[in-house]
Short mmCIF file of C-alpha atoms in Angstrom, two decimals:
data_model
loop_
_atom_site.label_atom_id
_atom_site.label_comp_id
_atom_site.label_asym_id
_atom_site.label_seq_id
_atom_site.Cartn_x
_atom_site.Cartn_y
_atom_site.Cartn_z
CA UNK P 268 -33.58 -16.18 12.57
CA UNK P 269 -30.91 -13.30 12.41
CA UNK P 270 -30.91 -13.12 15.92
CA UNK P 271 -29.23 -16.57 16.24
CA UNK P 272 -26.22 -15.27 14.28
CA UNK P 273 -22.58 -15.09 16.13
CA UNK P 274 -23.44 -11.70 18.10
CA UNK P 275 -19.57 -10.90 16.48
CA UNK P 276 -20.51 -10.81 12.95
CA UNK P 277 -23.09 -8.86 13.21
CA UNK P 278 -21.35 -6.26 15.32
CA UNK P 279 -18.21 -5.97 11.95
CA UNK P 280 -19.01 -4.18 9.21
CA UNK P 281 -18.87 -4.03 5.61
CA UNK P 282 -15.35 -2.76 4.66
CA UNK P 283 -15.75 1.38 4.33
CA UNK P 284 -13.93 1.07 1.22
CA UNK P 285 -16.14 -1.22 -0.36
CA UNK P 286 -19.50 0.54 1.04
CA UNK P 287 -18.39 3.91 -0.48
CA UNK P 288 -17.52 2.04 -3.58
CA UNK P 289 -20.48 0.24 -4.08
CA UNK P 290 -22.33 3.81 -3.03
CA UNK P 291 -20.88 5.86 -5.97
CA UNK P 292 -21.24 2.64 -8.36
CA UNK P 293 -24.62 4.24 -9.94
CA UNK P 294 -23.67 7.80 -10.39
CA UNK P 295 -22.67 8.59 -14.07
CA UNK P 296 -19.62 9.96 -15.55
CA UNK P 297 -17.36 9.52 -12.14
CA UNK P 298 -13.65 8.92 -12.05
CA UNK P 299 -13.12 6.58 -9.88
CA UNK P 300 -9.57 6.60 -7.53
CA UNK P 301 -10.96 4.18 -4.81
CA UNK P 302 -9.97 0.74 -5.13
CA UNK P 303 -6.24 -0.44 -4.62
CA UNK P 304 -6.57 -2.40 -8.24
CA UNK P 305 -3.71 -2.07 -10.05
CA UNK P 306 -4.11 -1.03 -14.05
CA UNK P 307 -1.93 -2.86 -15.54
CA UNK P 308 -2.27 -6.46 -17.04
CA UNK P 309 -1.80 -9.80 -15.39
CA UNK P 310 1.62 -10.29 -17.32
CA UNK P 311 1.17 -12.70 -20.25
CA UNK P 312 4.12 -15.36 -19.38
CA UNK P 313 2.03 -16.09 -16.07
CA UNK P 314 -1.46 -16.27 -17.66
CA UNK P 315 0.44 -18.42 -20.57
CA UNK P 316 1.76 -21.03 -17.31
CA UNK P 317 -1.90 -21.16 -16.33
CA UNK P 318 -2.96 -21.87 -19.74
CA UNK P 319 -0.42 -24.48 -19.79
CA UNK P 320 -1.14 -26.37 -16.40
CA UNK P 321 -5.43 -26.51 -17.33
CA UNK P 322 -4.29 -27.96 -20.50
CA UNK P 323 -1.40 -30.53 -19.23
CA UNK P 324 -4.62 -31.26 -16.28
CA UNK P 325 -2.87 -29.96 -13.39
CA UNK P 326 -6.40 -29.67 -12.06
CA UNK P 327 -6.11 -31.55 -8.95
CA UNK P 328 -5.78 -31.00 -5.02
CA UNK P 329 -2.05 -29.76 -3.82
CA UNK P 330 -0.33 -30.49 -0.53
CA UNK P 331 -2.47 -28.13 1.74
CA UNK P 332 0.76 -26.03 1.89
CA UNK P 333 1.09 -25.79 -1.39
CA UNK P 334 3.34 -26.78 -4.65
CA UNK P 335 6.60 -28.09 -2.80
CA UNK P 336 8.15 -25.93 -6.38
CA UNK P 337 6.21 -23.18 -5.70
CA UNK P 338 6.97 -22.79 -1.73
CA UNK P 339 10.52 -23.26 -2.59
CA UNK P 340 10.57 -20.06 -5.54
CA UNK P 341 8.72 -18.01 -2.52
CA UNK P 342 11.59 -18.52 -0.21
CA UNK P 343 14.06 -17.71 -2.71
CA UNK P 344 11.77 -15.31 -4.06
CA UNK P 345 12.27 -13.18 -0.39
CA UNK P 346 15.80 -14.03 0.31
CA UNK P 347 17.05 -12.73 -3.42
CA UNK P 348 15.29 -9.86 -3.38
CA UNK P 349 15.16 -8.81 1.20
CA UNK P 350 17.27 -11.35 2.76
CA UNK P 351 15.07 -13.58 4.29
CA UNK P 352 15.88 -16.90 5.29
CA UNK P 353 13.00 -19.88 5.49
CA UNK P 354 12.42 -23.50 5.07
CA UNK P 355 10.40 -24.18 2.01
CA UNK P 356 9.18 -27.35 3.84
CA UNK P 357 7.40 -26.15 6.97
CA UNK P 358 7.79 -22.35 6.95
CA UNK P 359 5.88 -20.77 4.23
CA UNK P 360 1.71 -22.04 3.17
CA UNK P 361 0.70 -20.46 -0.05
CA UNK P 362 -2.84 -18.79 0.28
CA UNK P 363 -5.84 -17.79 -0.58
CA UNK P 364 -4.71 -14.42 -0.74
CA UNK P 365 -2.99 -12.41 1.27
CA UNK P 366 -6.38 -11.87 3.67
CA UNK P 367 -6.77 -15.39 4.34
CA UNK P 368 -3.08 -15.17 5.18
CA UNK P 369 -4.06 -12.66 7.15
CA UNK P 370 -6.94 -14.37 8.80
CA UNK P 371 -5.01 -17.64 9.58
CA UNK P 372 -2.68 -15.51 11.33
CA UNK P 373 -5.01 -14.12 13.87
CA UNK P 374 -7.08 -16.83 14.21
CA UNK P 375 -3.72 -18.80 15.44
CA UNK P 376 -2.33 -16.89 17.76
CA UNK P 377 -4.94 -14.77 19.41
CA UNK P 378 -7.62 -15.84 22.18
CA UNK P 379 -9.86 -14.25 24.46
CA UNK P 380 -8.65 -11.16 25.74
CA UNK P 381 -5.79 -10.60 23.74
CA UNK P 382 -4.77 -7.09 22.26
CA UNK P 383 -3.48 -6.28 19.16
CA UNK P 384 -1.43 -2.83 18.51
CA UNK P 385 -2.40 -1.26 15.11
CA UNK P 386 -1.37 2.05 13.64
CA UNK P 387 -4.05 4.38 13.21
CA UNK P 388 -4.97 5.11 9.82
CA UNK P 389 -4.89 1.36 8.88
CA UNK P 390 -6.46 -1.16 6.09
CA UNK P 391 -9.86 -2.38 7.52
CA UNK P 392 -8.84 -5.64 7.16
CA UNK P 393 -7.46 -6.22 10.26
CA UNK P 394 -9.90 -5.30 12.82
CA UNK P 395 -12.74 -7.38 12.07
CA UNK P 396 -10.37 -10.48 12.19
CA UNK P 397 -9.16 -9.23 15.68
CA UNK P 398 -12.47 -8.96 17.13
CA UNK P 399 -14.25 -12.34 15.71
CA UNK P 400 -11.07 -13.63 17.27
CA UNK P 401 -12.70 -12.54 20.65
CA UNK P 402 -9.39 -10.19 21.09
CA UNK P 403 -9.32 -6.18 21.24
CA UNK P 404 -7.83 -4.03 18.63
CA UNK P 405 -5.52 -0.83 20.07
CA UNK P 406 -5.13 1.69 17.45
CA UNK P 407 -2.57 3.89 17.77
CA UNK P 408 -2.47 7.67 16.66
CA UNK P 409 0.44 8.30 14.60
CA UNK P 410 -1.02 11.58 12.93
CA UNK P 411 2.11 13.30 14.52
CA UNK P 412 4.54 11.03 13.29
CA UNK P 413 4.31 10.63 9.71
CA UNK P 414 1.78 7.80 10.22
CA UNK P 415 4.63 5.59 10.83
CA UNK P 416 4.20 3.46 13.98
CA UNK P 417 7.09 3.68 16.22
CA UNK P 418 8.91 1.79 19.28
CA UNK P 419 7.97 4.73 21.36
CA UNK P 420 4.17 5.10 20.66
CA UNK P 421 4.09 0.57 20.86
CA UNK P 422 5.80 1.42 24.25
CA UNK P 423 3.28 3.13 25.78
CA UNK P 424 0.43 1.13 24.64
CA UNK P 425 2.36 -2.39 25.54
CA UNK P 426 0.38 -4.39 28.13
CA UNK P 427 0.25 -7.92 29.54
CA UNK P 428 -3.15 -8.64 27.09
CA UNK P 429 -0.54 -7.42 23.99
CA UNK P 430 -0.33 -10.16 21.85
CA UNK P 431 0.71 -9.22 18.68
CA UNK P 432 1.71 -5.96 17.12
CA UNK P 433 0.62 -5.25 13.19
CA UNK P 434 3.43 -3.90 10.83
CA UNK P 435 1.15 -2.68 7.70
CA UNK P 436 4.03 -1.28 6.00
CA UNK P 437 4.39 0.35 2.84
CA UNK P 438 1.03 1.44 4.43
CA UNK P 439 -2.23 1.16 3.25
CA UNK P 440 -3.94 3.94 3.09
CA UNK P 441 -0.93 6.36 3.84
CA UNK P 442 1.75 5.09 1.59
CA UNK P 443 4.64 5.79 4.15
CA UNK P 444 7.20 3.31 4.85
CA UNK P 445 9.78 2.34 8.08
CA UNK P 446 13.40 3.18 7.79
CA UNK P 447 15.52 0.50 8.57
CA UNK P 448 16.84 2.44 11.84
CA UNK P 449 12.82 2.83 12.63
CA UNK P 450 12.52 -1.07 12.77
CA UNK P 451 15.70 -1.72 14.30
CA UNK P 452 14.50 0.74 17.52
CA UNK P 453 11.25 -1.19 17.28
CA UNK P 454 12.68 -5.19 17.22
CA UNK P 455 15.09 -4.03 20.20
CA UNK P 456 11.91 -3.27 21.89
CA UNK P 457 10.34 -6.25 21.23
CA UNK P 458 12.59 -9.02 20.91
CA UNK P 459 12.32 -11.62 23.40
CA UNK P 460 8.86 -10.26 24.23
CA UNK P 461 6.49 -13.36 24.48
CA UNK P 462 4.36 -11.16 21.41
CA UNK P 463 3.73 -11.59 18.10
CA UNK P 464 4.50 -9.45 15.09
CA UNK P 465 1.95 -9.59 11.87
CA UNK P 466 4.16 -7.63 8.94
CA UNK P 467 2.28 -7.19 6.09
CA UNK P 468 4.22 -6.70 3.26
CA UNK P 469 1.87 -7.10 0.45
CA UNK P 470 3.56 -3.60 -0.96
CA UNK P 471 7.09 -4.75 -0.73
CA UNK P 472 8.15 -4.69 -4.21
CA UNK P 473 6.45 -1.11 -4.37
CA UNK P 474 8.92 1.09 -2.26
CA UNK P 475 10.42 4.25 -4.01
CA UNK P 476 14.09 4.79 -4.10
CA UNK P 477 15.14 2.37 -1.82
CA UNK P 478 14.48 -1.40 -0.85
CA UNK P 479 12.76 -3.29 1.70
CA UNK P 480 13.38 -4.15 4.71
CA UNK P 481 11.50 -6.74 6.78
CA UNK P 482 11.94 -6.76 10.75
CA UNK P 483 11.93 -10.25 10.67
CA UNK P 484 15.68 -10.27 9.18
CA UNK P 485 16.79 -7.89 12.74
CA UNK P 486 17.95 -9.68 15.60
CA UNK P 487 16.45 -12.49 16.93
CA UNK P 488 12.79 -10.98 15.52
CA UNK P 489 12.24 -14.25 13.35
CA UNK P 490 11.35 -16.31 15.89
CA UNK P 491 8.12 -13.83 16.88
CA UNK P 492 7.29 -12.27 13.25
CA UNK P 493 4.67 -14.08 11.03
CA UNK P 494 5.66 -11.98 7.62
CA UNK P 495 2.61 -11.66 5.14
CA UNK P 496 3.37 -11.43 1.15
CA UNK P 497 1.55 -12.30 -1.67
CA UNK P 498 1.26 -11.40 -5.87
CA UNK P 499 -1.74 -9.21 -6.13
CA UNK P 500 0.07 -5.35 -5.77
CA UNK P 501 3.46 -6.91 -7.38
CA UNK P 502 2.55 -8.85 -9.93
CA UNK P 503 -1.01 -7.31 -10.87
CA UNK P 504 -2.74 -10.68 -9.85
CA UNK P 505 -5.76 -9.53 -7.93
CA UNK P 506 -8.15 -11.51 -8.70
CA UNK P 507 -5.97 -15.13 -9.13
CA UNK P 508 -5.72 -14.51 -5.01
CA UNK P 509 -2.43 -15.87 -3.99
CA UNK P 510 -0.89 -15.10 -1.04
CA UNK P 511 2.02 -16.13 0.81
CA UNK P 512 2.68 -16.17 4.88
CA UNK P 513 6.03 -17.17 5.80
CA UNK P 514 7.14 -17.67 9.93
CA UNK P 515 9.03 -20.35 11.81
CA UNK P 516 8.09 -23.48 12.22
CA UNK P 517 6.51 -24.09 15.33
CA UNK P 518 3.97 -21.35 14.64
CA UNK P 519 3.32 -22.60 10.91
CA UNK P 520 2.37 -26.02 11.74
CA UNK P 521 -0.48 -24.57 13.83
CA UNK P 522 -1.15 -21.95 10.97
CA UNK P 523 -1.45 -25.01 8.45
CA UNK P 524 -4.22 -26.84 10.37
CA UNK P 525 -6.36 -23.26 10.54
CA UNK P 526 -5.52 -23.50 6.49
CA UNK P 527 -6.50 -26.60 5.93
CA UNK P 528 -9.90 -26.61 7.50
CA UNK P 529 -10.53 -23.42 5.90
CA UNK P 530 -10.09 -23.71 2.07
CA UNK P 531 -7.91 -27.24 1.89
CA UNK P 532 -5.35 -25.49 -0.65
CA UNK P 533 -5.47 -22.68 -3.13
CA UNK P 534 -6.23 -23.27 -6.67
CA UNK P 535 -3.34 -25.48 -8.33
CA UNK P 536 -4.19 -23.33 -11.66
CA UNK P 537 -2.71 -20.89 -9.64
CA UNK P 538 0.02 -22.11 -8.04
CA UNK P 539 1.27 -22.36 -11.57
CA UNK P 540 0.79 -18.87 -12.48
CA UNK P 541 2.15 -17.58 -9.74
CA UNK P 542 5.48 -20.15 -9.85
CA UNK P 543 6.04 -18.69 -13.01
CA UNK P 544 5.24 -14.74 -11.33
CA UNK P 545 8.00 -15.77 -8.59
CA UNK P 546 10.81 -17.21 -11.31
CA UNK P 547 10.77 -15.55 -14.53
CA UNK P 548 8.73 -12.83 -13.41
CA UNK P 549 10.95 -12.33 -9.88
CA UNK P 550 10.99 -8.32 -11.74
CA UNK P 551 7.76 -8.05 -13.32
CA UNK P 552 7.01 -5.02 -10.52
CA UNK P 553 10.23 -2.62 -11.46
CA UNK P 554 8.20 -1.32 -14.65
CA UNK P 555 4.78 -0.74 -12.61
CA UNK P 556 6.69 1.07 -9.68
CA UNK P 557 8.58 3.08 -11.86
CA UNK P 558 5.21 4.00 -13.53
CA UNK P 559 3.83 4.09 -10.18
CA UNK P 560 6.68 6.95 -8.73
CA UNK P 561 5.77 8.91 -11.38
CA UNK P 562 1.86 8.88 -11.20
CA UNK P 563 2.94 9.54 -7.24
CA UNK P 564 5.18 12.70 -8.15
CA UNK P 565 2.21 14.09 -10.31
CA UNK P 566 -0.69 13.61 -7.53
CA UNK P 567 1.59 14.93 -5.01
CA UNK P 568 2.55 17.95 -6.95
CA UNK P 569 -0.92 18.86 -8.07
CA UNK P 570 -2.86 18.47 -4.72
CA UNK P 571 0.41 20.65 -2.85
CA UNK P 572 -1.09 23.42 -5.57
CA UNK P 573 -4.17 22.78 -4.37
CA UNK P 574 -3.09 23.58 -0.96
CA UNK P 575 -3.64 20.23 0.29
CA UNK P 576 -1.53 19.31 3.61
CA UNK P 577 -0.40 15.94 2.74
CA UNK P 578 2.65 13.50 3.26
CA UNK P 579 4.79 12.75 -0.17
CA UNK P 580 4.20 8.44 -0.16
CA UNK P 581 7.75 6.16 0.03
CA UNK P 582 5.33 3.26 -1.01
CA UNK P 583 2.38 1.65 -2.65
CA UNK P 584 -0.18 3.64 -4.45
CA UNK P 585 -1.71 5.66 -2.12
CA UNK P 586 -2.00 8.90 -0.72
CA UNK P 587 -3.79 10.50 2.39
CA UNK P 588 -4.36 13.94 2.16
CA UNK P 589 -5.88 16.24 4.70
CA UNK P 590 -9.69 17.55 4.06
CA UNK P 591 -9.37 18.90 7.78
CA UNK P 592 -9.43 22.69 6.41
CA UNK P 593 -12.71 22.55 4.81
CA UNK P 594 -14.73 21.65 7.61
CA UNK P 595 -16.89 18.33 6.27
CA UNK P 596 -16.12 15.10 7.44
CA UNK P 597 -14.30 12.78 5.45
CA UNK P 598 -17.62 11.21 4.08
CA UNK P 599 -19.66 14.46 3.64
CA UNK P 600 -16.30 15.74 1.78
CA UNK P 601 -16.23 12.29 -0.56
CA UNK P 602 -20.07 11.95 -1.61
CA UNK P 603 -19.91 16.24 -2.20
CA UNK P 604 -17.03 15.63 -4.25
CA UNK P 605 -18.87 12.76 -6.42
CA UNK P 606 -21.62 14.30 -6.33
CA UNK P 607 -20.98 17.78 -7.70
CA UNK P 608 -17.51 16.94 -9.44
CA UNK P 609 -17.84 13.48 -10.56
CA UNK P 610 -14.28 11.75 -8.46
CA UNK P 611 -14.64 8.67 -5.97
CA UNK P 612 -12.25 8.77 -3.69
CA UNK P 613 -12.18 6.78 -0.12
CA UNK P 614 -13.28 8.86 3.06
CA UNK P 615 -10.69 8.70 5.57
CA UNK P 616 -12.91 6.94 8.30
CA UNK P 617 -12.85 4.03 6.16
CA UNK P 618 -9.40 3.30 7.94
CA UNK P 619 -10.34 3.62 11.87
CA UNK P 620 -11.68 6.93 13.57
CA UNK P 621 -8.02 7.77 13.21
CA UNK P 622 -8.71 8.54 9.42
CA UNK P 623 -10.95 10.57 9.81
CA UNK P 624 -10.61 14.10 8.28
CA UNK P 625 -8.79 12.72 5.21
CA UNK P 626 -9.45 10.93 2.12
CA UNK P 627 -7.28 8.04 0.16
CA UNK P 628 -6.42 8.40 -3.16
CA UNK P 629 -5.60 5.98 -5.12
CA UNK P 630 -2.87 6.66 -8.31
CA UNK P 631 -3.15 2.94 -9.47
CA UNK P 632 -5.01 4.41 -12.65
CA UNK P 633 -3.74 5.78 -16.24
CA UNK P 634 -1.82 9.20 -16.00
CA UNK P 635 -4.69 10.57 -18.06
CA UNK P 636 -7.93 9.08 -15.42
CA UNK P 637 -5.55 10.79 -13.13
CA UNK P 638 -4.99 14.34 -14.70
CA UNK P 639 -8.95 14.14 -15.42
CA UNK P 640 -9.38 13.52 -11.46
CA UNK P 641 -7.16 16.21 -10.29
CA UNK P 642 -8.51 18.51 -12.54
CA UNK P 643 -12.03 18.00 -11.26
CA UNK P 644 -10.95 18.04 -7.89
CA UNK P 645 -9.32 21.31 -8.15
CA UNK P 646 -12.63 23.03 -9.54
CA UNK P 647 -14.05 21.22 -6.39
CA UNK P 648 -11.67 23.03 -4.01
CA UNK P 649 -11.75 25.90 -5.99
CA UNK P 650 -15.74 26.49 -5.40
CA UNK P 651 -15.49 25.87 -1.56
#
């Protein structure tokens, strides 16, 4: 019977992250700097609120939207902390994490045909989406620039198909960021353009020394930007899945009809927990990225001694350093280095053929997993 499944699912594939994962999972005695979990602990005031609304029975469906209280703390929520204005009413749906925010997204505002410009390296996450969509994915190689994608490289890959252009930044799996002078040259590019934007900004609250900036608060770039968000990097809430997607109105009612059909509304358990993330929690993230700089400052440091060619991360928590120099792909280079020194790490073609010849590391572990990896890894290098 497989042969009467949709010809486009079987064509995606498992995420490369998750198939190296689940490939190392039975080796013994590996450290494991693959997965984008962070270490620390759901805080305990937001698992307390979701104590609290099981046991006062807040059990029961929500406006497909979401908690009218919780929609309102996400809007003020973005414009405290980046200066983003929306309507709590009609311009932000609470999801199923930010992926189904993600998925709603595409599944809105792309048909047959369409194109969507991506930065190559890029999260996985995207592509599969795109193409079930029935629309064409155009990475773009910004190896030479920092892995930031710029107004001049979406320039010259801008057609009459473009529908939407993805913003992945801080990025995943580079860690790099966008000035505020690199988004401004990109909205003045695209404003007025009858395109999309899809900024994901699941790493927002996860920039070092400085804060973010969405493109959606330049110009007139509201109006065409669909701004993705969520609790899972900020407020270590994985695995509650909340996300947020915030854009105006006349896209969002659309977006609300995908949501609705696909999951109704997201758990009111935790809506709760993450109304109380977004209030008294708004700065639950400053003590994980401070830890997070300085796991980031250590990694850096030790793979520059290790000769690495790498780019020092703004964001996130992780880092893409070059294996180019010792003449493996990305994969041979990962499973060699589980195999004879016992570290997981994510082979660069994991994020598009443009990753290839790197690997992603990820410092969301304890400073000593960490030391313990890097150690490894340098008796790895040092026997090539």
């Amino acid at each position: 019977m497989e042969h009467l499944v949709n010809k486009r699912v079987q064509n995606i594939q498992i995420s490369g992250i998750r198939k190296f994962f689940n490939l190392v999972a039975d080796y013994d005695d590996v450290i494991s700097l693959t997965i984008g979990q962070p270490d620390f602990l759901t805080p305990e005031h937001v698992k307390e609120a979701a104590k609290q609304a099981i046991d006062n029975n807040k059990t029961t469906y929500t406006h497909n939207a979401g908690l009218i209280e919780l929609r309102e703390a996400a809007v003020q929520f973005v414009h405290k902390k980046y200066g983003m204005n929306y309507d709590a009413n009609d311009e932000v749906i609470v999801t199923a994490g930010a992926s189904e925010a993600i998925d709603i997204t595409f599944r809105t505002i792309l048909e047959e045909g369409c194109e969507v410009i991506l930065p190559g390296p890029v999260y996985p996450g995207y592509e599969p989406i795109i193409r079930l969509c029935g629309a064409t994915p155009v990475h773009v190689d910004t190896r030479n620039d920092g892995f930031k994608l710029t107004a001049s490289l979406i320039e010259k890959h801008l057609t009459d198909k473009t529908r939407a252009v993805v913003l992945p930044y801080p990025s995943n799996p580079t860690g790099c960021t966008l000035s505020e002078a690199e988004l401004t040259d990109i909205a003045e590019l695209l404003q007025g353009r009858e395109l999309f934007v899809l900024s994901d900004e699941i790493y927002s609250e996860l920039i070092f020394g400085d804060t973010h900036r969405s493109i959606s608060t330049i110009g007139t770039m509201r109006e065409q930007t669909i701004v993705i968000n969520g609790l899972s990097k900020s407020h270590s809430m994985t695995g509650w899945r909340v996300g947020l997607v915030f854009g105006p109105k006349q896209i969002m009612q659309h977006m609300l009809k995908v949501h609705q059909y696909n999951v109704t509304c997201v758990s009111s358990i935790t809506q709760y927990a993450a109304l109380e993330a977004l209030t008294n929690g708004i700065n639950d993230a400053e003590p994980m990225k401070n830890e997070y700089l300085k796991r980031m400052n250590y990694v850096y440091t030790r793979l520059n001694q290790m000769g690495f060619e790498v780019e020092k991360p703004t964001g996130s928590f992780y880092i893409f350093p070059s294996i180019e120099k010792f003449g493996m792909s990305s994969f041979d280079f990962a499973l060699k280095l589980v195999q004879e020194a016992g570290v997981a790490v994510v082979p660069g073609d994991a994020f598009s053929n443009l990753g290839e010849g790197y690997v992603r590391i990820s410092y969301a572990y304890a400073m000593d997993t960490l030391e313990k990896g890097m150690d490894r890894l340098e008796q790895f290098v040092k026997a090539r």
